[in-house]
Amino acid sequence: RYEIQDIGSQFIASSCRASKNDRVLDFCCGNGGKTLALAANGAFVTAHDVDQRRMKHLEANAKRAKVSHLITTVSDANELKKNG
């Protein structure tokens, strides 16, 4: 199975310059194209999205890609409370 990602999306992931052991928060991750690109470089990614269906899709893609350093949460980023 293949998913097409436009060059702009690829550019975002590469311009972050996330590398091994970096920690990345990905809000509104959707199906996770950029999420998986960041994780493929060795970054530890915590991915958030409000859509449970998209998150399940991301988790399936991560499993297929053998990405294990990924945490997924279903939440609305607008609802997160600020600390202190």
JSON list of C-alpha atoms in Angstrom, two decimals:
[
{"chain": "A", "resi": 1, "resn": "ARG", "atom": "CA", "xyz": [0.00, 0.00, 0.00]},
{"chain": "A", "resi": 2, "resn": "TYR", "atom": "CA", "xyz": [1.25, 3.45, -0.89]},
{"chain": "A", "resi": 3, "resn": "GLU", "atom": "CA", "xyz": [0.20, 6.91, 0.20]},
{"chain": "A", "resi": 4, "resn": "ILE", "atom": "CA", "xyz": [1.07, 9.92, -1.89]},
{"chain": "A", "resi": 5, "resn": "GLN", "atom": "CA", "xyz": [2.43, 12.94, -0.06]},
{"chain": "A", "resi": 6, "resn": "ASP", "atom": "CA", "xyz": [3.05, 16.24, -1.78]},
{"chain": "A", "resi": 7, "resn": "ILE", "atom": "CA", "xyz": [6.46, 17.87, -1.75]},
{"chain": "A", "resi": 8, "resn": "GLY", "atom": "CA", "xyz": [5.30, 20.58, 0.68]},
{"chain": "A", "resi": 9, "resn": "SER", "atom": "CA", "xyz": [4.48, 17.96, 3.31]},
{"chain": "A", "resi": 10, "resn": "GLN", "atom": "CA", "xyz": [7.81, 16.23, 2.75]},
{"chain": "A", "resi": 11, "resn": "PHE", "atom": "CA", "xyz": [9.58, 19.57, 3.07]},
{"chain": "A", "resi": 12, "resn": "ILE", "atom": "CA", "xyz": [7.99, 20.25, 6.46]},
{"chain": "A", "resi": 13, "resn": "ALA", "atom": "CA", "xyz": [9.24, 16.95, 7.87]},
{"chain": "A", "resi": 14, "resn": "SER", "atom": "CA", "xyz": [12.76, 17.41, 6.51]},
{"chain": "A", "resi": 15, "resn": "SER", "atom": "CA", "xyz": [13.02, 21.08, 7.54]},
{"chain": "A", "resi": 16, "resn": "CYS", "atom": "CA", "xyz": [12.36, 20.15, 11.18]},
{"chain": "A", "resi": 17, "resn": "ARG", "atom": "CA", "xyz": [15.73, 18.40, 11.16]},
{"chain": "A", "resi": 18, "resn": "ALA", "atom": "CA", "xyz": [14.56, 16.02, 13.87]},
{"chain": "A", "resi": 19, "resn": "SER", "atom": "CA", "xyz": [17.11, 13.31, 14.43]},
{"chain": "A", "resi": 20, "resn": "LYS", "atom": "CA", "xyz": [17.73, 10.31, 16.63]},
{"chain": "A", "resi": 21, "resn": "ASN", "atom": "CA", "xyz": [16.47, 10.76, 20.20]},
{"chain": "A", "resi": 22, "resn": "ASP", "atom": "CA", "xyz": [14.90, 14.18, 19.54]},
{"chain": "A", "resi": 23, "resn": "ARG", "atom": "CA", "xyz": [11.39, 14.59, 20.97]},
{"chain": "A", "resi": 24, "resn": "VAL", "atom": "CA", "xyz": [8.65, 15.94, 18.75]},
{"chain": "A", "resi": 25, "resn": "LEU", "atom": "CA", "xyz": [5.02, 16.87, 19.48]},
{"chain": "A", "resi": 26, "resn": "ASP", "atom": "CA", "xyz": [2.81, 16.59, 16.42]},
{"chain": "A", "resi": 27, "resn": "PHE", "atom": "CA", "xyz": [-0.58, 18.23, 16.92]},
{"chain": "A", "resi": 28, "resn": "CYS", "atom": "CA", "xyz": [-3.30, 17.65, 14.32]},
{"chain": "A", "resi": 29, "resn": "CYS", "atom": "CA", "xyz": [-1.26, 14.78, 12.89]},
{"chain": "A", "resi": 30, "resn": "GLY", "atom": "CA", "xyz": [-4.07, 13.40, 10.73]},
{"chain": "A", "resi": 31, "resn": "ASN", "atom": "CA", "xyz": [-3.05, 10.17, 9.01]},
{"chain": "A", "resi": 32, "resn": "GLY", "atom": "CA", "xyz": [0.54, 10.75, 10.08]},
{"chain": "A", "resi": 33, "resn": "GLY", "atom": "CA", "xyz": [2.57, 11.20, 6.90]},
{"chain": "A", "resi": 34, "resn": "LYS", "atom": "CA", "xyz": [4.84, 13.80, 8.47]},
{"chain": "A", "resi": 35, "resn": "THR", "atom": "CA", "xyz": [4.71, 11.97, 11.81]},
{"chain": "A", "resi": 36, "resn": "LEU", "atom": "CA", "xyz": [6.13, 8.81, 10.29]},
{"chain": "A", "resi": 37, "resn": "ALA", "atom": "CA", "xyz": [8.74, 10.75, 8.34]},
{"chain": "A", "resi": 38, "resn": "LEU", "atom": "CA", "xyz": [9.98, 12.31, 11.59]},
{"chain": "A", "resi": 39, "resn": "ALA", "atom": "CA", "xyz": [9.94, 8.97, 13.39]},
{"chain": "A", "resi": 40, "resn": "ALA", "atom": "CA", "xyz": [11.82, 7.33, 10.52]},
{"chain": "A", "resi": 41, "resn": "ASN", "atom": "CA", "xyz": [14.72, 9.67, 11.36]},
{"chain": "A", "resi": 42, "resn": "GLY", "atom": "CA", "xyz": [14.78, 8.29, 14.90]},
{"chain": "A", "resi": 43, "resn": "ALA", "atom": "CA", "xyz": [12.84, 11.02, 16.67]},
{"chain": "A", "resi": 44, "resn": "PHE", "atom": "CA", "xyz": [10.46, 10.09, 19.49]},
{"chain": "A", "resi": 45, "resn": "VAL", "atom": "CA", "xyz": [7.13, 11.45, 18.30]},
{"chain": "A", "resi": 46, "resn": "THR", "atom": "CA", "xyz": [4.00, 12.06, 20.35]},
{"chain": "A", "resi": 47, "resn": "ALA", "atom": "CA", "xyz": [1.15, 12.45, 17.87]},
{"chain": "A", "resi": 48, "resn": "HIS", "atom": "CA", "xyz": [-2.19, 14.04, 18.73]},
{"chain": "A", "resi": 49, "resn": "ASP", "atom": "CA", "xyz": [-5.36, 14.23, 16.68]},
{"chain": "A", "resi": 50, "resn": "VAL", "atom": "CA", "xyz": [-9.01, 14.67, 17.52]},
{"chain": "A", "resi": 51, "resn": "ASP", "atom": "CA", "xyz": [-10.10, 12.05, 14.94]},
{"chain": "A", "resi": 52, "resn": "GLN", "atom": "CA", "xyz": [-9.99, 8.47, 16.27]},
{"chain": "A", "resi": 53, "resn": "ARG", "atom": "CA", "xyz": [-10.29, 7.04, 12.73]},
{"chain": "A", "resi": 54, "resn": "ARG", "atom": "CA", "xyz": [-7.22, 8.89, 11.51]},
{"chain": "A", "resi": 55, "resn": "MET", "atom": "CA", "xyz": [-5.28, 7.85, 14.60]},
{"chain": "A", "resi": 56, "resn": "LYS", "atom": "CA", "xyz": [-6.08, 4.18, 13.95]},
{"chain": "A", "resi": 57, "resn": "HIS", "atom": "CA", "xyz": [-4.84, 4.67, 10.38]},
{"chain": "A", "resi": 58, "resn": "LEU", "atom": "CA", "xyz": [-1.60, 6.19, 11.70]},
{"chain": "A", "resi": 59, "resn": "GLU", "atom": "CA", "xyz": [-1.12, 3.33, 14.16]},
{"chain": "A", "resi": 60, "resn": "ALA", "atom": "CA", "xyz": [-1.59, 0.76, 11.38]},
{"chain": "A", "resi": 61, "resn": "ASN", "atom": "CA", "xyz": [0.90, 2.60, 9.15]},
{"chain": "A", "resi": 62, "resn": "ALA", "atom": "CA", "xyz": [3.41, 2.82, 12.01]},
{"chain": "A", "resi": 63, "resn": "LYS", "atom": "CA", "xyz": [3.12, -0.91, 12.63]},
{"chain": "A", "resi": 64, "resn": "ARG", "atom": "CA", "xyz": [3.61, -1.67, 8.95]},
{"chain": "A", "resi": 65, "resn": "ALA", "atom": "CA", "xyz": [6.63, 0.66, 8.85]},
{"chain": "A", "resi": 66, "resn": "LYS", "atom": "CA", "xyz": [8.00, -0.92, 12.05]},
{"chain": "A", "resi": 67, "resn": "VAL", "atom": "CA", "xyz": [8.06, 2.42, 13.87]},
{"chain": "A", "resi": 68, "resn": "SER", "atom": "CA", "xyz": [8.04, 1.72, 17.59]},
{"chain": "A", "resi": 69, "resn": "HIS", "atom": "CA", "xyz": [9.04, 5.08, 19.13]},
{"chain": "A", "resi": 70, "resn": "LEU", "atom": "CA", "xyz": [5.64, 6.67, 18.63]},
{"chain": "A", "resi": 71, "resn": "ILE", "atom": "CA", "xyz": [2.97, 7.62, 21.15]},
{"chain": "A", "resi": 72, "resn": "THR", "atom": "CA", "xyz": [-0.50, 8.38, 19.86]},
{"chain": "A", "resi": 73, "resn": "THR", "atom": "CA", "xyz": [-3.27, 10.19, 21.70]},
{"chain": "A", "resi": 74, "resn": "VAL", "atom": "CA", "xyz": [-6.75, 11.17, 20.65]},
{"chain": "A", "resi": 75, "resn": "SER", "atom": "CA", "xyz": [-7.40, 14.63, 22.01]},
{"chain": "A", "resi": 76, "resn": "ASP", "atom": "CA", "xyz": [-8.35, 18.13, 20.98]},
{"chain": "A", "resi": 77, "resn": "ALA", "atom": "CA", "xyz": [-5.29, 20.37, 21.22]},
{"chain": "A", "resi": 78, "resn": "ASN", "atom": "CA", "xyz": [-7.62, 23.27, 22.08]},
{"chain": "A", "resi": 79, "resn": "GLU", "atom": "CA", "xyz": [-8.64, 21.45, 25.24]},
{"chain": "A", "resi": 80, "resn": "LEU", "atom": "CA", "xyz": [-5.16, 20.92, 26.66]},
{"chain": "A", "resi": 81, "resn": "LYS", "atom": "CA", "xyz": [-4.60, 22.88, 29.82]},
{"chain": "A", "resi": 82, "resn": "LYS", "atom": "CA", "xyz": [-1.52, 24.98, 30.36]},
{"chain": "A", "resi": 83, "resn": "ASN", "atom": "CA", "xyz": [0.75, 24.01, 33.23]},
{"chain": "A", "resi": 84, "resn": "GLY", "atom": "CA", "xyz": [1.49, 26.62, 35.89]}
]
